[in-house]
């Protein structure tokens, strides 16, 4: 159960930070968890009902914020866990939000475009009751994209009778999206790696597990900066090329063949093998719980960057820490995505849009500041980077909870 992992991480961090009882108690439960059915008229005329979710976890610091996932494995336990992590993540990167998450239990690849649109609008027709520009602001996550955000924003605007771009982020530029948002998660992770290599000796070979939105941009940014990406994977399998991939060619293969292991001359490897390759930096950019107590001892990457949410379970965390791996945790490493989502929301609210280099410069400032704040706690308290990021975030949530003096 993924949600259980969040509570284990929380328990571990609580040993290093003093929290008022109100914060401890409220962080055990989501503020709201909403499960609903979405009926969709399919292309063949039949009616199919899908299950949708939206969870607002902790809103002490502001409206809740977090993506919507379309995946056959989506369930309330997972959505709750992801919403919890969003609460912590928004506090780590210090943006004025709480955490939320949503999803639909579906394999979107099996739907036509028209069915996908009806499903996405259907999600918003139910979820509009708990989302809103000052209440809860969704964004893309696994297997959702700008087009889906556009349909959802439009549906919300129709229901409310007013143009409401601030209800959702990750939108296309034509509908109030922000420049730089499409690659912000990877860019934030890349900025973390750049800060980390200033502090320690790390080589240049990189393995990227999960060549999707986050993972492919990370591979691009690192390749452009002289790192050597020697292995990549997607849901269909992995590809290894000791001399390093040519990024443009890799992207071309992925776009055309829809799988990375069709890259000419590469060695096909399994999704398990890729994690255990000899490398300097291992980027985890697929789904949760891929590094567990079963394989953590075999991980050879010296630095581990969690672009995905929750890829390393708590038992594996302890093993990696014992083996002196430097792990940049999800709540910091992938926070660039929500940070630029926040910038998009700010731009929507003021109706004035920033240049791409302005967005990236603001992101750089945030990432450098919070990476170093986390690193300092990690050093001062001799705790792993994840626990340090929790300590930083919990302190901020605690302050807001105390200042509200609620209930
Ligand atoms: P995506 O759907 O674009 O990519 C996911 C990729 O993982 C796909 O290429 C898929 O084929 C691959 N994959 C699935 N199962 C795999 C497996 N077993 N082994 C290897 N690859 C596998 O999604 P994304 O937006 O890139 O998200 C990836 C992760 O990053 C998720 O955990 C998501 O929550 C997290 N994340 C994304 C963003 C963002 O802005 N996109 C922000 C924060 C966190």
Short mmCIF file of C-alpha atoms and ligand atoms in Angstrom, two decimals:
data_model
loop_
_atom_site.label_atom_id
_atom_site.label_comp_id
_atom_site.label_asym_id
_atom_site.label_seq_id
_atom_site.Cartn_x
_atom_site.Cartn_y
_atom_site.Cartn_z
CA UNK A 1 0.00 0.00 0.00
CA UNK A 2 1.61 3.26 -1.13
CA UNK A 3 -0.21 5.40 1.42
CA UNK A 4 1.42 3.36 4.17
CA UNK A 5 4.81 4.42 2.77
CA UNK A 6 3.92 8.09 3.22
CA UNK A 7 3.12 7.55 6.89
CA UNK A 8 6.38 5.63 7.43
CA UNK A 9 8.33 8.51 5.87
CA UNK A 10 6.43 10.95 8.07
CA UNK A 11 7.13 8.96 11.24
CA UNK A 12 10.83 8.87 10.38
CA UNK A 13 10.97 12.63 9.83
CA UNK A 14 9.01 13.45 12.98
CA UNK A 15 11.97 12.26 15.05
CA UNK A 16 13.92 15.26 13.76
CA UNK A 17 11.39 18.08 13.90
CA UNK A 18 9.08 19.32 16.59
CA UNK A 19 5.47 19.62 15.48
CA UNK A 20 2.40 20.85 17.32
CA UNK A 21 -0.20 18.17 17.97
CA UNK A 22 -2.60 19.81 15.46
CA UNK A 23 -0.11 19.30 12.61
CA UNK A 24 0.56 15.67 13.54
CA UNK A 25 -3.14 14.91 13.73
CA UNK A 26 -4.21 16.67 10.51
CA UNK A 27 -1.41 15.07 8.48
CA UNK A 28 -2.86 11.60 9.18
CA UNK A 29 -5.98 12.21 7.07
CA UNK A 30 -6.93 13.85 3.79
CA UNK A 31 -9.04 16.96 4.16
CA UNK A 32 -11.38 15.63 1.45
CA UNK A 33 -11.37 12.42 -0.61
CA UNK A 34 -13.93 12.17 -3.38
CA UNK A 35 -14.57 9.04 -5.49
CA UNK A 36 -17.11 9.17 -8.26
CA UNK A 37 -18.30 7.41 -11.40
CA UNK A 38 -17.94 8.85 -14.87
CA UNK A 39 -20.36 7.44 -17.44
CA UNK A 40 -19.06 7.66 -21.01
CA UNK A 41 -20.94 6.91 -24.23
CA UNK A 42 -18.38 4.88 -26.18
CA UNK A 43 -17.92 5.04 -29.95
CA UNK A 44 -19.71 1.71 -30.41
CA UNK A 45 -22.83 3.10 -28.72
CA UNK A 46 -22.40 1.26 -25.42
CA UNK A 47 -22.18 3.02 -22.06
CA UNK A 48 -19.10 2.46 -19.91
CA UNK A 49 -18.62 3.71 -16.37
CA UNK A 50 -15.13 4.70 -15.16
CA UNK A 51 -14.02 5.41 -11.59
CA UNK A 52 -12.61 8.87 -10.87
CA UNK A 53 -10.96 10.34 -7.77
CA UNK A 54 -9.89 13.67 -6.34
CA UNK A 55 -8.18 14.01 -2.99
CA UNK A 56 -7.32 17.28 -1.24
CA UNK A 57 -4.83 16.30 1.42
CA UNK A 58 -3.53 19.21 3.47
CA UNK A 59 -4.51 22.82 2.81
CA UNK A 60 -2.75 24.56 5.70
CA UNK A 61 -0.57 26.63 3.34
CA UNK A 62 -3.08 27.43 0.58
CA UNK A 63 -5.31 25.89 -2.09
CA UNK A 64 -4.46 22.25 -2.81
CA UNK A 65 -2.50 21.47 -5.95
CA UNK A 66 -1.63 18.29 -7.81
CA UNK A 67 -1.92 16.29 -11.00
CA UNK A 68 -4.50 13.94 -12.47
CA UNK A 69 -3.32 10.45 -13.43
CA UNK A 70 -4.94 8.18 -16.02
CA UNK A 71 -3.73 4.62 -15.41
CA UNK A 72 -5.28 1.16 -14.97
CA UNK A 73 -3.61 0.95 -11.53
CA UNK A 74 -5.13 4.17 -10.14
CA UNK A 75 -6.95 3.64 -6.83
CA UNK A 76 -7.89 5.78 -3.86
CA UNK A 77 -4.94 4.59 -1.74
CA UNK A 78 -2.50 5.70 -4.43
CA UNK A 79 -4.25 9.03 -5.01
CA UNK A 80 -4.20 9.72 -1.26
CA UNK A 81 -0.46 8.96 -1.14
CA UNK A 82 0.25 11.21 -4.10
CA UNK A 83 -1.86 14.01 -2.57
CA UNK A 84 0.07 13.68 0.69
CA UNK A 85 3.38 13.95 -1.16
CA UNK A 86 2.09 17.04 -2.98
CA UNK A 87 1.40 18.69 0.39
CA UNK A 88 4.99 18.04 1.42
CA UNK A 89 6.42 18.95 -2.00
CA UNK A 90 4.69 22.35 -2.21
CA UNK A 91 6.09 23.14 1.22
CA UNK A 92 9.63 21.99 0.29
CA UNK A 93 9.71 24.27 -2.75
CA UNK A 94 7.93 26.93 -0.68
CA UNK A 95 5.00 27.81 -2.90
CA UNK A 96 1.70 28.89 -1.28
CA UNK A 97 -0.19 25.65 -1.83
CA UNK A 98 -1.35 22.54 -0.04
CA UNK A 99 -1.40 19.17 -1.79
CA UNK A 100 -4.00 17.33 -3.86
CA UNK A 101 -4.16 14.64 -6.52
CA UNK A 102 -6.68 13.01 -8.82
CA UNK A 103 -7.05 10.20 -11.24
CA UNK A 104 -9.14 7.86 -13.32
CA UNK A 105 -8.75 4.08 -13.36
CA UNK A 106 -8.33 3.66 -17.10
CA UNK A 107 -5.89 2.72 -19.81
CA UNK A 108 -6.20 5.86 -21.95
CA UNK A 109 -4.37 4.19 -24.84
CA UNK A 110 -7.43 2.01 -25.40
CA UNK A 111 -9.75 5.00 -25.94
CA UNK A 112 -10.40 7.00 -29.10
CA UNK A 113 -9.79 10.76 -28.97
CA UNK A 114 -13.54 11.41 -28.74
CA UNK A 115 -13.91 8.95 -25.84
CA UNK A 116 -10.92 10.50 -24.06
CA UNK A 117 -12.48 13.95 -24.38
CA UNK A 118 -15.84 12.73 -23.00
CA UNK A 119 -14.03 10.99 -20.12
CA UNK A 120 -11.97 14.10 -19.27
CA UNK A 121 -14.95 16.46 -19.43
CA UNK A 122 -16.90 13.87 -17.39
CA UNK A 123 -14.20 13.93 -14.69
CA UNK A 124 -14.55 17.70 -14.39
CA UNK A 125 -18.37 17.54 -14.38
CA UNK A 126 -18.07 15.61 -11.12
CA UNK A 127 -14.87 17.10 -9.67
CA UNK A 128 -15.89 20.76 -10.19
CA UNK A 129 -17.51 20.53 -6.78
CA UNK A 130 -14.15 20.29 -5.07
CA UNK A 131 -11.72 21.96 -7.49
CA UNK A 132 -11.46 25.70 -8.20
CA UNK A 133 -8.81 28.40 -8.81
CA UNK A 134 -8.65 29.25 -5.09
CA UNK A 135 -9.55 25.83 -3.77
CA UNK A 136 -7.87 22.99 -5.62
CA UNK A 137 -5.90 23.25 -8.86
CA UNK A 138 -5.20 20.08 -10.90
CA UNK A 139 -2.43 19.56 -13.48
CA UNK A 140 -1.14 16.72 -15.71
CA UNK A 141 0.43 13.55 -14.35
CA UNK A 142 1.06 10.10 -15.85
CA UNK A 143 -0.74 9.67 -19.21
CA UNK A 144 -2.48 13.05 -19.08
CA UNK A 145 -1.35 16.07 -21.07
CA UNK A 146 -2.05 19.64 -22.16
CA UNK A 147 -4.96 18.61 -24.39
CA UNK A 148 -6.71 16.91 -21.46
CA UNK A 149 -6.09 19.98 -19.28
CA UNK A 150 -7.62 22.14 -22.04
CA UNK A 151 -10.82 20.04 -22.17
CA UNK A 152 -11.10 20.11 -18.39
CA UNK A 153 -10.53 23.85 -18.13
CA UNK A 154 -13.14 24.43 -20.84
CA UNK A 155 -15.67 22.18 -19.08
CA UNK A 156 -15.11 24.01 -15.79
CA UNK A 157 -15.49 27.38 -17.55
CA UNK A 158 -18.79 26.20 -19.11
CA UNK A 159 -20.12 25.01 -15.72
CA UNK A 160 -19.11 28.27 -14.01
CA UNK A 161 -20.14 30.48 -16.91
CA UNK A 162 -16.80 32.30 -16.88
CA UNK A 163 -13.39 31.78 -18.46
CA UNK A 164 -11.37 30.16 -15.68
CA UNK A 165 -7.80 29.42 -16.79
CA UNK A 166 -6.58 29.42 -13.16
CA UNK A 167 -8.51 26.22 -12.35
CA UNK A 168 -5.92 23.95 -13.92
CA UNK A 169 -2.27 24.16 -14.98
CA UNK A 170 -0.21 22.46 -17.67
CA UNK A 171 -2.54 23.92 -20.29
CA UNK A 172 -1.56 24.62 -23.91
CA UNK A 173 -0.07 28.08 -24.43
CA UNK A 174 -3.17 29.15 -26.40
CA UNK A 175 -5.30 28.70 -23.27
CA UNK A 176 -3.11 30.36 -20.66
CA UNK A 177 -0.32 27.81 -20.32
CA UNK A 178 3.13 28.96 -19.24
CA UNK A 179 6.24 28.88 -21.34
CA UNK A 180 8.66 26.34 -19.88
CA UNK A 181 5.97 24.21 -18.17
CA UNK A 182 6.32 21.21 -20.50
CA UNK A 183 9.89 20.49 -19.36
CA UNK A 184 9.86 22.15 -15.93
CA UNK A 185 9.88 18.90 -13.92
CA UNK A 186 13.03 17.73 -15.66
CA UNK A 187 14.63 21.18 -15.54
CA UNK A 188 14.08 21.37 -11.78
CA UNK A 189 15.65 17.92 -11.40
CA UNK A 190 18.53 18.95 -13.62
CA UNK A 191 19.15 22.07 -11.50
CA UNK A 192 19.27 19.79 -8.42
CA UNK A 193 21.87 17.55 -10.11
CA UNK A 194 23.94 20.63 -11.00
CA UNK A 195 23.89 21.79 -7.37
CA UNK A 196 24.69 18.29 -6.11
CA UNK A 197 27.74 17.85 -8.34
CA UNK A 198 29.16 21.08 -6.88
CA UNK A 199 29.22 19.30 -3.53
CA UNK A 200 30.49 15.85 -4.45
CA UNK A 201 32.53 13.98 -6.97
CA UNK A 202 30.17 12.29 -9.46
CA UNK A 203 30.95 10.99 -12.96
CA UNK A 204 28.99 11.57 -16.15
CA UNK A 205 27.23 8.30 -17.02
CA UNK A 206 23.46 8.39 -16.70
CA UNK A 207 20.66 5.80 -16.75
CA UNK A 208 17.07 7.02 -17.22
CA UNK A 209 14.30 4.65 -16.21
CA UNK A 210 11.00 5.86 -17.80
CA UNK A 211 11.43 7.78 -21.03
CA UNK A 212 8.18 9.78 -20.76
CA UNK A 213 7.68 13.50 -20.35
CA UNK A 214 9.88 13.93 -17.27
CA UNK A 215 12.49 11.30 -18.19
CA UNK A 216 12.97 12.28 -21.84
CA UNK A 217 13.52 15.97 -21.03
CA UNK A 218 15.97 14.98 -18.29
CA UNK A 219 17.88 12.84 -20.81
CA UNK A 220 17.95 15.82 -23.19
CA UNK A 221 19.15 18.34 -20.60
CA UNK A 222 21.89 16.05 -19.29
CA UNK A 223 23.01 15.06 -22.81
CA UNK A 224 23.20 18.72 -23.86
CA UNK A 225 25.38 19.35 -20.81
CA UNK A 226 27.94 16.66 -21.68
CA UNK A 227 26.59 13.79 -19.58
CA UNK A 228 26.45 10.39 -21.29
CA UNK A 229 23.04 8.69 -21.26
CA UNK A 230 23.89 4.98 -21.57
CA UNK A 231 20.50 3.38 -20.90
CA UNK A 232 16.82 4.31 -21.11
CA UNK A 233 13.55 2.42 -20.72
CA UNK A 234 9.81 2.66 -21.17
CA UNK A 235 6.95 0.32 -20.28
CA UNK A 236 7.92 -1.98 -23.17
CA UNK A 237 11.54 -2.53 -22.09
CA UNK A 238 15.00 -1.04 -21.77
CA UNK A 239 17.87 -0.21 -24.12
CA UNK A 240 21.58 -0.09 -23.30
CA UNK A 241 24.25 1.60 -25.42
CA UNK A 242 27.62 1.91 -23.71
CA UNK A 243 28.86 4.69 -26.04
CA UNK A 244 25.81 6.78 -25.15
CA UNK A 245 22.60 7.62 -27.03
CA UNK A 246 22.28 10.42 -29.52
CA UNK A 247 19.30 12.24 -28.00
CA UNK A 248 17.67 13.41 -31.24
CA UNK A 249 17.93 9.97 -32.77
CA UNK A 250 16.52 8.38 -29.62
CA UNK A 251 13.57 10.76 -29.65
CA UNK A 252 12.96 9.99 -33.31
CA UNK A 253 12.93 6.24 -32.61
CA UNK A 254 10.60 6.68 -29.62
CA UNK A 255 8.19 8.85 -31.63
CA UNK A 256 8.16 6.53 -34.63
CA UNK A 257 8.32 3.07 -33.04
CA UNK A 258 6.76 4.06 -29.69
CA UNK A 259 9.50 2.14 -27.84
CA UNK A 260 13.09 2.98 -26.96
CA UNK A 261 14.52 -0.50 -27.45
CA UNK A 262 14.14 -0.16 -31.24
CA UNK A 263 17.19 2.15 -31.19
CA UNK A 264 19.63 0.73 -33.79
CA UNK A 265 22.57 -1.16 -32.27
CA UNK A 266 21.38 -1.05 -28.67
CA UNK A 267 21.27 -4.05 -26.36
CA UNK A 268 17.74 -4.85 -25.18
CA UNK A 269 17.48 -5.16 -21.41
CA UNK A 270 14.59 -5.74 -19.04
CA UNK A 271 12.88 -3.13 -16.87
CA UNK A 272 14.45 -4.78 -13.84
CA UNK A 273 17.99 -4.93 -15.27
CA UNK A 274 18.12 -1.24 -16.13
CA UNK A 275 17.86 -0.31 -12.45
CA UNK A 276 20.93 -2.33 -11.54
CA UNK A 277 23.32 -1.06 -14.22
CA UNK A 278 26.71 0.37 -13.39
CA UNK A 279 26.38 4.18 -13.71
CA UNK A 280 27.00 7.47 -11.93
CA UNK A 281 23.49 8.90 -11.97
CA UNK A 282 20.31 6.82 -11.94
CA UNK A 283 17.19 8.81 -12.85
CA UNK A 284 13.92 7.16 -11.81
CA UNK A 285 11.17 8.67 -13.97
CA UNK A 286 8.42 6.04 -14.29
CA UNK A 287 6.15 4.93 -11.46
CA UNK A 288 6.25 4.24 -7.73
CA UNK A 289 7.76 1.32 -5.80
CA UNK A 290 10.31 0.17 -8.37
CA UNK A 291 13.21 0.12 -5.93
CA UNK A 292 12.34 -2.05 -2.94
CA UNK A 293 14.18 -4.10 -0.31
CA UNK A 294 14.49 -6.81 -3.00
CA UNK A 295 16.70 -4.86 -5.40
CA UNK A 296 18.01 -1.86 -3.41
CA UNK A 297 21.19 -3.71 -2.50
CA UNK A 298 21.97 -4.20 -6.20
CA UNK A 299 21.66 -0.53 -7.20
CA UNK A 300 25.03 0.66 -8.45
CA UNK A 301 24.21 4.26 -9.39
CA UNK A 302 26.02 6.64 -7.04
CA UNK A 303 23.45 9.41 -7.26
CA UNK A 304 19.74 8.60 -7.51
CA UNK A 305 17.34 11.22 -8.80
CA UNK A 306 13.65 10.60 -8.16
CA UNK A 307 11.79 12.38 -10.94
CA UNK A 308 8.91 9.95 -10.42
CA UNK A 309 6.80 10.11 -7.28
CA UNK A 310 7.59 7.41 -4.72
CA UNK A 311 9.86 5.16 -6.81
CA UNK A 312 11.85 4.04 -3.73
CA UNK A 313 10.00 2.43 -0.82
CA UNK A 314 10.98 3.15 2.82
CA UNK A 315 12.80 -0.18 3.31
CA UNK A 316 14.88 0.45 0.17
CA UNK A 317 15.57 3.98 1.37
CA UNK A 318 17.37 2.67 4.44
CA UNK A 319 19.44 0.24 2.34
CA UNK A 320 20.47 2.97 -0.13
CA UNK A 321 21.39 5.32 2.69
CA UNK A 322 23.47 2.59 4.35
CA UNK A 323 25.22 2.00 1.01
CA UNK A 324 26.11 5.73 0.88
CA UNK A 325 24.00 6.52 -2.17
CA UNK A 326 23.15 10.18 -2.55
CA UNK A 327 19.42 10.33 -3.23
CA UNK A 328 17.64 13.47 -4.38
CA UNK A 329 14.08 12.75 -3.20
CA UNK A 330 10.95 13.16 -5.34
CA UNK A 331 9.53 15.94 -3.16
CA UNK A 332 12.55 18.04 -4.13
CA UNK A 333 13.81 16.54 -7.41
CA UNK A 334 10.50 16.76 -9.28
CA UNK A 335 9.15 19.90 -7.62
CA UNK A 336 10.08 22.00 -10.67
CA UNK A 337 6.83 20.83 -12.29
CA UNK A 338 4.56 22.15 -9.57
CA UNK A 339 6.73 25.24 -9.21
CA UNK A 340 6.17 26.27 -12.83
CA UNK A 341 2.51 25.24 -12.48
CA UNK A 342 2.40 27.81 -9.70
CA UNK A 343 4.00 30.37 -12.05
CA UNK A 344 1.33 29.51 -14.64
CA UNK A 345 -1.44 30.11 -12.08
CA UNK A 346 0.13 33.43 -11.05
CA UNK A 347 0.26 34.49 -14.72
CA UNK A 348 -3.38 33.41 -15.20
CA UNK A 349 -4.44 35.43 -12.18
CA UNK A 350 -2.68 38.58 -13.32
CA UNK A 351 -3.46 38.05 -17.03
CA UNK A 352 0.13 38.92 -17.90
CA UNK A 353 2.55 36.39 -19.33
CA UNK A 354 6.29 36.00 -18.76
CA UNK A 355 9.08 35.20 -21.22
CA UNK A 356 10.51 31.67 -21.20
CA UNK A 357 13.88 32.73 -19.80
CA UNK A 358 12.10 34.66 -17.03
CA UNK A 359 10.20 31.50 -16.04
CA UNK A 360 13.38 29.40 -16.08
CA UNK A 361 15.35 31.99 -14.10
CA UNK A 362 12.64 32.06 -11.41
CA UNK A 363 12.67 28.26 -11.33
CA UNK A 364 16.46 28.18 -11.01
CA UNK A 365 16.33 30.55 -8.05
CA UNK A 366 13.74 28.40 -6.27
CA UNK A 367 15.48 25.08 -6.93
CA UNK A 368 18.93 26.29 -5.86
CA UNK A 369 17.57 27.84 -2.66
CA UNK A 370 15.51 24.83 -1.55
CA UNK A 371 18.08 22.24 -2.67
CA UNK A 372 20.65 23.96 -0.48
CA UNK A 373 18.24 24.38 2.44
CA UNK A 374 17.58 20.61 2.26
CA UNK A 375 21.26 19.79 1.87
CA UNK A 376 22.16 21.90 4.92
CA UNK A 377 19.61 20.05 7.09
CA UNK A 378 20.93 16.73 5.71
CA UNK A 379 24.45 17.68 6.81
CA UNK A 380 23.56 19.35 10.13
CA UNK A 381 21.35 16.55 11.38
CA UNK A 382 23.20 13.70 9.61
CA UNK A 383 19.98 12.44 8.06
CA UNK A 384 19.22 11.33 4.51
CA UNK A 385 18.07 13.89 1.96
CA UNK A 386 14.44 12.69 1.97
CA UNK A 387 14.14 13.04 5.73
CA UNK A 388 15.85 16.43 5.48
CA UNK A 389 13.31 17.60 2.87
CA UNK A 390 10.49 16.38 5.14
CA UNK A 391 11.96 18.30 8.06
CA UNK A 392 12.07 21.47 5.95
CA UNK A 393 8.50 21.00 4.69
CA UNK A 394 6.96 19.92 7.98
CA UNK A 395 8.40 22.98 9.70
CA UNK A 396 6.62 25.19 7.15
CA UNK A 397 3.30 23.31 7.37
CA UNK A 398 3.53 23.43 11.14
CA UNK A 399 4.05 27.19 11.13
CA UNK A 400 0.94 27.75 8.98
CA UNK A 401 -1.13 25.33 11.07
CA UNK A 402 -0.09 27.10 14.27
CA UNK A 403 -0.76 30.55 12.83
CA UNK A 404 -4.27 29.57 11.82
CA UNK A 405 -5.06 28.34 15.33
CA UNK A 406 -8.07 26.54 13.95
CA UNK A 407 -10.71 24.08 15.18
P1 LIG B 1 4.65 9.92 -18.78
O1 LIG B 1 3.39 9.16 -18.91
O2 LIG B 1 4.99 10.95 -19.78
O3 LIG B 1 5.88 8.90 -18.69
C1 LIG B 1 5.92 7.74 -17.96
C2 LIG B 1 6.92 6.84 -18.66
O4 LIG B 1 7.20 5.71 -17.84
C3 LIG B 1 6.41 6.29 -19.98
O5 LIG B 1 7.42 6.42 -20.96
C4 LIG B 1 6.15 4.82 -19.69
O6 LIG B 1 6.32 4.02 -20.85
C5 LIG B 1 7.22 4.55 -18.66
N1 LIG B 1 6.99 3.38 -17.85
C6 LIG B 1 5.85 2.91 -17.31
N2 LIG B 1 6.10 1.78 -16.63
C7 LIG B 1 7.44 1.55 -16.73
C8 LIG B 1 8.31 0.54 -16.23
N3 LIG B 1 7.87 -0.46 -15.49
N4 LIG B 1 9.63 0.63 -16.53
C9 LIG B 1 10.10 1.65 -17.27
N5 LIG B 1 9.33 2.61 -17.77
C10 LIG B 1 8.01 2.57 -17.50
O7 LIG B 1 4.62 10.51 -17.30
P2 LIG B 1 5.51 11.67 -16.69
O8 LIG B 1 4.68 12.88 -16.65
O9 LIG B 1 6.84 11.69 -17.30
O10 LIG B 1 5.61 11.12 -15.18
C11 LIG B 1 6.58 10.17 -14.79
C12 LIG B 1 6.72 10.24 -13.28
O11 LIG B 1 7.09 11.56 -12.91
C13 LIG B 1 5.43 9.95 -12.49
O12 LIG B 1 5.76 9.31 -11.29
C14 LIG B 1 4.89 11.32 -12.20
O13 LIG B 1 4.05 11.33 -11.06
C15 LIG B 1 6.17 12.07 -11.97
N6 LIG B 1 6.03 13.51 -12.13
C16 LIG B 1 5.74 14.07 -13.33
C17 LIG B 1 5.60 15.45 -13.42
C18 LIG B 1 5.33 16.14 -14.74
O14 LIG B 1 5.27 17.37 -14.75
N7 LIG B 1 5.21 15.44 -15.83
C19 LIG B 1 5.76 16.25 -12.29
C20 LIG B 1 6.08 15.65 -11.09
C21 LIG B 1 6.21 14.28 -11.02
#
